[in-house]
Amino acid sequence: MASSSLRSSSTTTAAAAANNGGVGRSERQQLHPARQTASSVRSKPASSSTSRRSVTPTSRIPNSNSEFQQDAGRVRVAVRVRPRNDEDRISDSDYGDSVEVQPELKRLKLRKNNWMSDSYRFDEIFTETASQNRVYQVVARPVVESVLNGYNGTVMAYGQTGTGKTYTLGRLGCDDASERGIMVRALEDIIMSTAPESDTVEVSYLQLYMESIQDLLAPEKTNIPIHEDPKTGEVSLPGASVVRIKDLDHFLQLLQIGEANRHAANTNLNTESSRSHAILMVFIRRSVEDKSTDEIISQEKASRNGLPIIRRSKLLIVDLAGSERVDKSGSEGHLLEEAKFINLSLTSLGKCINALAENSPHIPTRDSKLTRLLRDSFGGTARTSLIITIGPSARHYAETSSTVMFGQRAMKIVNTVKLKEEFDYESQCRKLENRIDNLTAEFERQLKLRDSKKYELERRLTECQHSFAEAEENLISRSEFLEKENTRLGLEMKDLLYELNSQKEHHDMMHDKVAQLESSLEQAKQHQVESSTYQKILADTTQMYEEKIAKLMKQLEDEHTRYGSTEDQLDAMRKLLTDGQKTIQRHEMEHSTYQKALADTTQMYERKIAELMEQLEDEHSRFEDLKEQVNLAKKLRHQQSSMKGKKENDELRVKLQDMKQLHESTLNEFQSLKSDYSDLSEEKARLDEELQDVKQRLLLEGKKRKTIENELVMLKKDVPEKEDDFVDKKSYMKENIYKGSSALGTPMGLHNSNPSRESLSSQRETPSNQRATIAKICEEVGLQKIVQLMTSEDLDVQTHAVKMVANLAAEDMNQEKIMEEGGLDALLMLLQSSQNTTILRVASGAIANLAMNEVNQGLIMSRGGAQLLAGTASKTNDPQTLRMVAGALANLCGNERLHMMLKEDGGITALLEMARSGSSDVIAQVARGMANFAKCESRGTIQGHRKGHSLLIEDGALTWLIGNSNTTSSSTKRHIELALCHLAQNEDNANDFIFSGGLKELVRISNESSREDIRNLAKKTLRLSSKFQTEIHAE
């Protein structure tokens, strides 16, 4: 069902194109740009090329800018044809060319067969030999110049997977500058055309992966929301990281980081197929120069009181993921889900293009996040250029025709380009703030200078006042001194006499004070002795109380510990009580079921006995009639003596014997029914006795449950004071619980084992409806019960339960439920304990299905899944079991974070051991695991978060890969070649390749591999490794 829905979604665009009858010739349409004015945004045609001088020469395409400006609002569409590869030459050897290009007429012809072809006209046609520079000059450079002049612009690539979209847009060209794509060339022109002092260039690099917007420059940012301005309708991503570009080298580093984080996978159509839509957003902020030649801008600037003006513009470069058919790409599992989301988003984009081309009143832009992001590019205010890439192969005629019709419809779309200008209030505010700061600093400096001068004058005035006051005080003191000296000499004698008397009195008073001080000193000594005694007593008392407090704290901690353990015991008691209640409910349900079945059986037998009684009465009446007929015949026998009477008597005798036999058989059947009825009565009596016993046991269980609940309440209220008391109570509760559980009878789930076995047998009887039967059984029985049956002692039941879990694990929506119900633990337990080959094979397959999910991979490894898988591989020789085990380990190899655990648990060694079985299926899974492991290591080495020797080489995988590189299986050979190429990208593995002969094998792959992408990867690896180049030149 998933594959059919995916095929229908992938061909929606082609079907829509076929039904649109008026789109066959694009030259019939005359497109005119719409005119629209607004109060906030000024709409006008593109400014002349003299306002900015581009660095890129324009001599090769002299008329491109004029044509673009004449019809600037319409979406410009160009076609680029990919060169043929080896697969195209091999597959199209018996067919003619399906694509014919006429670049001078800008016309493209698609041939259905030798006598039917369709012709289409585009804005530009690029042949297989067109250079990257010419593609940029024609498609992207006019848009870049418009963006530099203040308009929004979009450059987008659309086409089938493997036709060169990423090569056209995102080629870095680190080794050869001529190979650079549109992204690098556009940023080179933008950086050269902007001034770092006044202009800013910022970028965001995003990917739309499975309808989730992720930041390629910050991988931790996932599921970024889209914000739409309700007033202007402008779309923004506030959660995305925005990086300001310093120079071109800085931008190239960002592109390398983004490409390393972008999702890619290996499919039949492309070994590095993009699994997401990549969107490069370039935000440009430019200030309008005063010497602008634009008269309108000059007039407006004159009327705006000299306020500076800035232009904000945005350039979108969109690398869409390629549309693909599942039957051609070979996608399955997670790749199938990725392809489904890619085709759904492209279908939504096609619907929007159709609606815009047909002037529909409703544009379904909200059906997909891709159409919401490109809302301004199609039918909005941006200048848009679309390049569609196609392949020349006749095998992909349907995809090529769908892509061409997409471009034809896009050419009908006319955007209303708008110049986005606004006053540069921020820079003006910064200038005014700087001016205010300067004036404030000057004012503060002048004020400080004035204060300093004022302080100096005040200091001098104060010094003068102080000197004058000192001089005046000196004169006054001099005169006063002379007057005092005269009086002093007269009073000196009197003072000496008075002082002598006072000294005498003072001596007496001091003598008294000395006596008082001596007595107070003795009292102070006594007080000091008493205070020291009190301090010692206080210290002893304090120490005693501290010891008591410590003991009380310790007792409190012990009480808390005991209370915690008691709480744990209470939780366990509650859980056991809950289990007992569930068991009682189950017994009650079973009891009601038995009663219903007994009533139905009794009623059925009573009806049958009644019917037999009626038949017996009918037979008895018939017997009485026959008896009367016999008596009548006896009377007639005496009256009739002829031969005719004898014959009738004989016939009557025969009938009488038949009726007698029938009566005897009826009596026998009645007796047997009577005995059956007596047996049923005895069975009913026995069931009634059992029912009474069950009721009594249920009542007993209820009483015990209430008793246990009361004990729990008592325990919760009163925590035991002694450890011995607590131990006694705990043992008593355990004993009661054990008795209660033993009284419940049969264990849980025993009565349901027979229905499960009947369901499994019905599954064997109808294998054609296996999936429906499994879903029905899972719904009726429950996934938890199925997981429990995996531990059954019945081997048949266990096998069927494992098969059901394996089938459920094949669908992603069931995996989370299986993990929650303990399915993974049960599967791992089977791998550890079971010896049955079928169980080991099916359990390994179920684990392989679960290992497709990254979250499940971590859980499998954390619970020892790799060790158990390795042990399973060592104890069986069944090829199918080994294939399942190898598939599970191969899926685990695709997670780089688990590599070290996988090596330590023996996963790599187990893969190499299983390869010795000789089975081609097992070897194919081993090769796939090696390729996944090597690719993850190579990615980690390129991103810089992994260094050192390869773990595969440490376990001897390189020797095995080299020895099996010439296998006859194409898929196995492809995986081995990819593994060797990825291992060789790590420079630390170069010496191992040289000494083991891996370098020669790598050279052979670069020349003789059947896949062109693998040959290119091998050549690139050889070219980038200095050690390989030295060794090759030495040979």
Short mmCIF file of N, CA and C in Angstrom, two decimals, residues 434-528:
data_model
loop_
_atom_site.label_atom_id
_atom_site.label_comp_id
_atom_site.label_asym_id
_atom_site.label_seq_id
_atom_site.Cartn_x
_atom_site.Cartn_y
_atom_site.Cartn_z
N ASN A 434 25.66 59.60 19.23
CA ASN A 434 27.09 59.95 19.31
C ASN A 434 27.28 61.46 19.47
N ARG A 435 26.47 62.25 18.71
CA ARG A 435 26.59 63.70 18.82
C ARG A 435 26.21 64.19 20.20
N ILE A 436 25.11 63.61 20.76
CA ILE A 436 24.70 63.98 22.11
C ILE A 436 25.77 63.61 23.13
N ASP A 437 26.38 62.42 22.94
CA ASP A 437 27.45 62.01 23.86
C ASP A 437 28.63 62.97 23.80
N ASN A 438 28.99 63.41 22.57
CA ASN A 438 30.12 64.35 22.44
C ASN A 438 29.79 65.68 23.10
N LEU A 439 28.56 66.22 22.84
CA LEU A 439 28.17 67.50 23.45
C LEU A 439 28.11 67.38 24.97
N THR A 440 27.57 66.23 25.44
CA THR A 440 27.52 66.04 26.90
C THR A 440 28.90 65.99 27.50
N ALA A 441 29.83 65.30 26.83
CA ALA A 441 31.21 65.23 27.34
C ALA A 441 31.86 66.62 27.35
N GLU A 442 31.63 67.42 26.28
CA GLU A 442 32.19 68.78 26.23
C GLU A 442 31.61 69.66 27.33
N PHE A 443 30.26 69.53 27.54
CA PHE A 443 29.62 70.31 28.60
C PHE A 443 30.18 69.92 29.97
N GLU A 444 30.32 68.62 30.20
CA GLU A 444 30.87 68.18 31.48
C GLU A 444 32.31 68.64 31.65
N ARG A 445 33.07 68.65 30.54
CA ARG A 445 34.47 69.13 30.64
C ARG A 445 34.52 70.62 31.00
N GLN A 446 33.67 71.45 30.33
CA GLN A 446 33.63 72.88 30.65
C GLN A 446 33.16 73.11 32.08
N LEU A 447 32.13 72.34 32.48
CA LEU A 447 31.63 72.50 33.85
C LEU A 447 32.69 72.11 34.87
N LYS A 448 33.43 71.04 34.57
CA LYS A 448 34.49 70.62 35.49
C LYS A 448 35.60 71.67 35.56
N LEU A 449 35.94 72.28 34.39
CA LEU A 449 36.96 73.34 34.38
C LEU A 449 36.50 74.55 35.18
N ARG A 450 35.23 74.92 35.03
CA ARG A 450 34.69 76.06 35.80
C ARG A 450 34.71 75.78 37.29
N ASP A 451 34.33 74.55 37.65
CA ASP A 451 34.35 74.19 39.08
C ASP A 451 35.75 74.23 39.65
N SER A 452 36.72 73.77 38.85
CA SER A 452 38.11 73.79 39.34
C SER A 452 38.61 75.22 39.55
N LYS A 453 38.27 76.16 38.61
CA LYS A 453 38.68 77.56 38.79
C LYS A 453 38.00 78.17 40.01
N LYS A 454 36.72 77.90 40.19
CA LYS A 454 36.00 78.42 41.34
C LYS A 454 36.60 77.90 42.65
N TYR A 455 36.96 76.62 42.65
CA TYR A 455 37.56 76.04 43.85
C TYR A 455 38.92 76.68 44.16
N GLU A 456 39.68 77.01 43.14
CA GLU A 456 40.99 77.65 43.35
C GLU A 456 40.84 79.04 43.93
N LEU A 457 39.86 79.81 43.39
CA LEU A 457 39.63 81.16 43.93
C LEU A 457 39.14 81.11 45.36
N GLU A 458 38.23 80.18 45.65
CA GLU A 458 37.74 80.05 47.02
C GLU A 458 38.87 79.65 47.97
N ARG A 459 39.77 78.79 47.49
CA ARG A 459 40.91 78.38 48.34
C ARG A 459 41.81 79.57 48.66
N ARG A 460 42.09 80.39 47.65
CA ARG A 460 42.94 81.56 47.88
C ARG A 460 42.26 82.54 48.83
N LEU A 461 40.96 82.80 48.67
CA LEU A 461 40.24 83.70 49.55
C LEU A 461 40.26 83.19 50.98
N THR A 462 40.08 81.90 51.12
CA THR A 462 40.11 81.32 52.47
C THR A 462 41.48 81.49 53.11
N GLU A 463 42.55 81.27 52.32
CA GLU A 463 43.91 81.45 52.85
C GLU A 463 44.16 82.90 53.30
N CYS A 464 43.68 83.87 52.52
CA CYS A 464 43.84 85.28 52.91
C CYS A 464 43.07 85.61 54.19
N GLN A 465 41.84 85.08 54.25
CA GLN A 465 41.04 85.33 55.46
C GLN A 465 41.71 84.71 56.68
N HIS A 466 42.26 83.49 56.50
CA HIS A 466 42.93 82.83 57.63
C HIS A 466 44.17 83.61 58.08
N SER A 467 44.95 84.13 57.15
CA SER A 467 46.17 84.90 57.51
C SER A 467 45.81 86.21 58.23
N PHE A 468 44.74 86.89 57.76
CA PHE A 468 44.30 88.13 58.43
C PHE A 468 43.80 87.83 59.82
N ALA A 469 43.02 86.76 59.98
CA ALA A 469 42.51 86.40 61.31
C ALA A 469 43.64 86.03 62.25
N GLU A 470 44.66 85.33 61.75
CA GLU A 470 45.81 84.97 62.59
C GLU A 470 46.58 86.20 63.05
N ALA A 471 46.74 87.16 62.14
CA ALA A 471 47.45 88.39 62.54
C ALA A 471 46.68 89.17 63.60
N GLU A 472 45.34 89.26 63.42
CA GLU A 472 44.50 89.96 64.40
C GLU A 472 44.53 89.24 65.73
N GLU A 473 44.45 87.92 65.68
CA GLU A 473 44.48 87.13 66.92
C GLU A 473 45.83 87.28 67.62
N ASN A 474 46.91 87.37 66.87
CA ASN A 474 48.24 87.55 67.48
C ASN A 474 48.33 88.86 68.24
N LEU A 475 47.79 89.94 67.64
CA LEU A 475 47.83 91.25 68.31
C LEU A 475 46.99 91.25 69.58
N ILE A 476 45.79 90.69 69.47
CA ILE A 476 44.92 90.67 70.65
C ILE A 476 45.53 89.82 71.75
N SER A 477 46.06 88.66 71.35
CA SER A 477 46.67 87.78 72.35
C SER A 477 47.90 88.42 72.99
N ARG A 478 48.63 89.24 72.19
CA ARG A 478 49.82 89.91 72.73
C ARG A 478 49.43 90.92 73.83
N SER A 479 48.39 91.71 73.58
CA SER A 479 47.93 92.69 74.56
C SER A 479 47.35 92.00 75.78
N GLU A 480 46.54 90.96 75.52
CA GLU A 480 45.96 90.23 76.64
C GLU A 480 47.04 89.57 77.48
N PHE A 481 48.07 89.09 76.83
CA PHE A 481 49.17 88.43 77.56
C PHE A 481 49.88 89.40 78.51
N LEU A 482 50.05 90.60 78.02
CA LEU A 482 50.74 91.58 78.88
C LEU A 482 49.88 91.93 80.11
N GLU A 483 48.55 92.07 79.88
CA GLU A 483 47.67 92.39 81.00
C GLU A 483 47.62 91.22 81.99
N LYS A 484 47.55 90.05 81.49
CA LYS A 484 47.49 88.86 82.35
C LYS A 484 48.80 88.66 83.11
N GLU A 485 49.88 89.02 82.48
CA GLU A 485 51.18 88.84 83.12
C GLU A 485 51.28 89.74 84.38
N ASN A 486 50.68 90.92 84.27
CA ASN A 486 50.69 91.84 85.42
C ASN A 486 49.83 91.28 86.56
N THR A 487 48.63 90.79 86.21
CA THR A 487 47.74 90.24 87.24
C THR A 487 48.28 88.94 87.80
N ARG A 488 48.95 88.15 86.93
CA ARG A 488 49.47 86.87 87.36
C ARG A 488 50.55 87.03 88.42
N LEU A 489 51.38 87.93 88.21
CA LEU A 489 52.45 88.15 89.19
C LEU A 489 51.89 88.60 90.54
N GLY A 490 50.72 89.32 90.51
CA GLY A 490 50.11 89.76 91.77
C GLY A 490 49.39 88.62 92.45
N LEU A 491 48.80 87.73 91.64
CA LEU A 491 48.01 86.67 92.25
C LEU A 491 48.78 85.37 92.47
N GLU A 492 50.01 85.34 92.08
CA GLU A 492 50.77 84.10 92.14
C GLU A 492 50.98 83.64 93.58
N MET A 493 51.24 84.64 94.49
CA MET A 493 51.45 84.27 95.87
C MET A 493 50.20 83.67 96.49
N LYS A 494 49.06 84.30 96.18
CA LYS A 494 47.81 83.80 96.71
C LYS A 494 47.56 82.37 96.20
N ASP A 495 47.89 82.15 94.95
CA ASP A 495 47.66 80.83 94.37
C ASP A 495 48.56 79.78 95.00
N LEU A 496 49.77 80.17 95.32
CA LEU A 496 50.66 79.18 95.91
C LEU A 496 50.20 78.78 97.29
N LEU A 497 49.70 79.73 98.07
CA LEU A 497 49.19 79.41 99.38
C LEU A 497 47.93 78.52 99.27
N TYR A 498 47.07 78.92 98.38
CA TYR A 498 45.84 78.13 98.20
C TYR A 498 46.14 76.72 97.71
N GLU A 499 47.14 76.62 96.84
CA GLU A 499 47.50 75.32 96.29
C GLU A 499 48.10 74.44 97.37
N LEU A 500 48.83 75.01 98.27
CA LEU A 500 49.43 74.22 99.35
C LEU A 500 48.34 73.62 100.22
N ASN A 501 47.33 74.41 100.55
CA ASN A 501 46.23 73.89 101.35
C ASN A 501 45.46 72.79 100.59
N SER A 502 45.23 73.07 99.32
CA SER A 502 44.47 72.08 98.53
C SER A 502 45.24 70.76 98.37
N GLN A 503 46.58 70.86 98.27
CA GLN A 503 47.39 69.64 98.15
C GLN A 503 47.29 68.79 99.40
N LYS A 504 47.23 69.46 100.51
CA LYS A 504 47.12 68.74 101.77
C LYS A 504 45.79 68.00 101.84
N GLU A 505 44.67 68.70 101.46
CA GLU A 505 43.37 68.07 101.48
C GLU A 505 43.30 66.91 100.45
N HIS A 506 43.94 67.16 99.33
CA HIS A 506 43.93 66.13 98.30
C HIS A 506 44.69 64.89 98.74
N HIS A 507 45.73 65.06 99.49
CA HIS A 507 46.49 63.93 99.97
C HIS A 507 45.66 63.08 100.91
N ASP A 508 44.89 63.72 101.77
CA ASP A 508 44.04 62.97 102.68
C ASP A 508 42.95 62.20 101.91
N MET A 509 42.39 62.91 100.94
CA MET A 509 41.32 62.26 100.17
C MET A 509 41.86 61.05 99.39
N MET A 510 43.06 61.16 98.83
CA MET A 510 43.64 60.07 98.07
C MET A 510 43.97 58.89 98.97
N HIS A 511 44.31 59.11 100.15
CA HIS A 511 44.59 58.03 101.09
C HIS A 511 43.33 57.22 101.33
N ASP A 512 42.19 57.95 101.49
CA ASP A 512 40.91 57.24 101.68
C ASP A 512 40.54 56.41 100.42
N LYS A 513 40.80 57.00 99.26
CA LYS A 513 40.46 56.29 98.02
C LYS A 513 41.30 55.03 97.83
N VAL A 514 42.55 55.07 98.24
CA VAL A 514 43.42 53.88 98.12
C VAL A 514 42.88 52.76 98.98
N ALA A 515 42.39 53.06 100.16
CA ALA A 515 41.82 52.03 101.02
C ALA A 515 40.58 51.41 100.39
N GLN A 516 39.76 52.32 99.78
CA GLN A 516 38.55 51.80 99.11
C GLN A 516 38.90 50.90 97.92
N LEU A 517 39.92 51.28 97.16
CA LEU A 517 40.33 50.49 95.99
C LEU A 517 40.88 49.12 96.40
N GLU A 518 41.60 49.03 97.48
CA GLU A 518 42.11 47.76 97.94
C GLU A 518 40.97 46.82 98.30
N SER A 519 39.94 47.34 98.98
CA SER A 519 38.80 46.47 99.34
C SER A 519 38.04 46.02 98.07
N SER A 520 37.84 46.98 97.14
CA SER A 520 37.14 46.60 95.88
C SER A 520 37.94 45.60 95.06
N LEU A 521 39.29 45.67 95.12
CA LEU A 521 40.13 44.72 94.40
C LEU A 521 39.96 43.31 94.95
N GLU A 522 39.88 43.18 96.25
CA GLU A 522 39.65 41.87 96.83
C GLU A 522 38.29 41.30 96.41
N GLN A 523 37.27 42.16 96.38
CA GLN A 523 35.95 41.68 95.93
C GLN A 523 35.97 41.25 94.45
N ALA A 524 36.73 42.02 93.64
CA ALA A 524 36.81 41.68 92.19
C ALA A 524 37.47 40.32 91.99
N LYS A 525 38.52 40.03 92.78
CA LYS A 525 39.19 38.72 92.68
C LYS A 525 38.20 37.60 93.01
N GLN A 526 37.39 37.79 94.06
CA GLN A 526 36.42 36.77 94.41
C GLN A 526 35.40 36.57 93.26
N HIS A 527 34.93 37.70 92.68
CA HIS A 527 33.99 37.60 91.56
C HIS A 527 34.61 36.88 90.35
N GLN A 528 35.91 37.11 90.13
CA GLN A 528 36.58 36.47 88.99
C GLN A 528 36.65 34.96 89.17
#
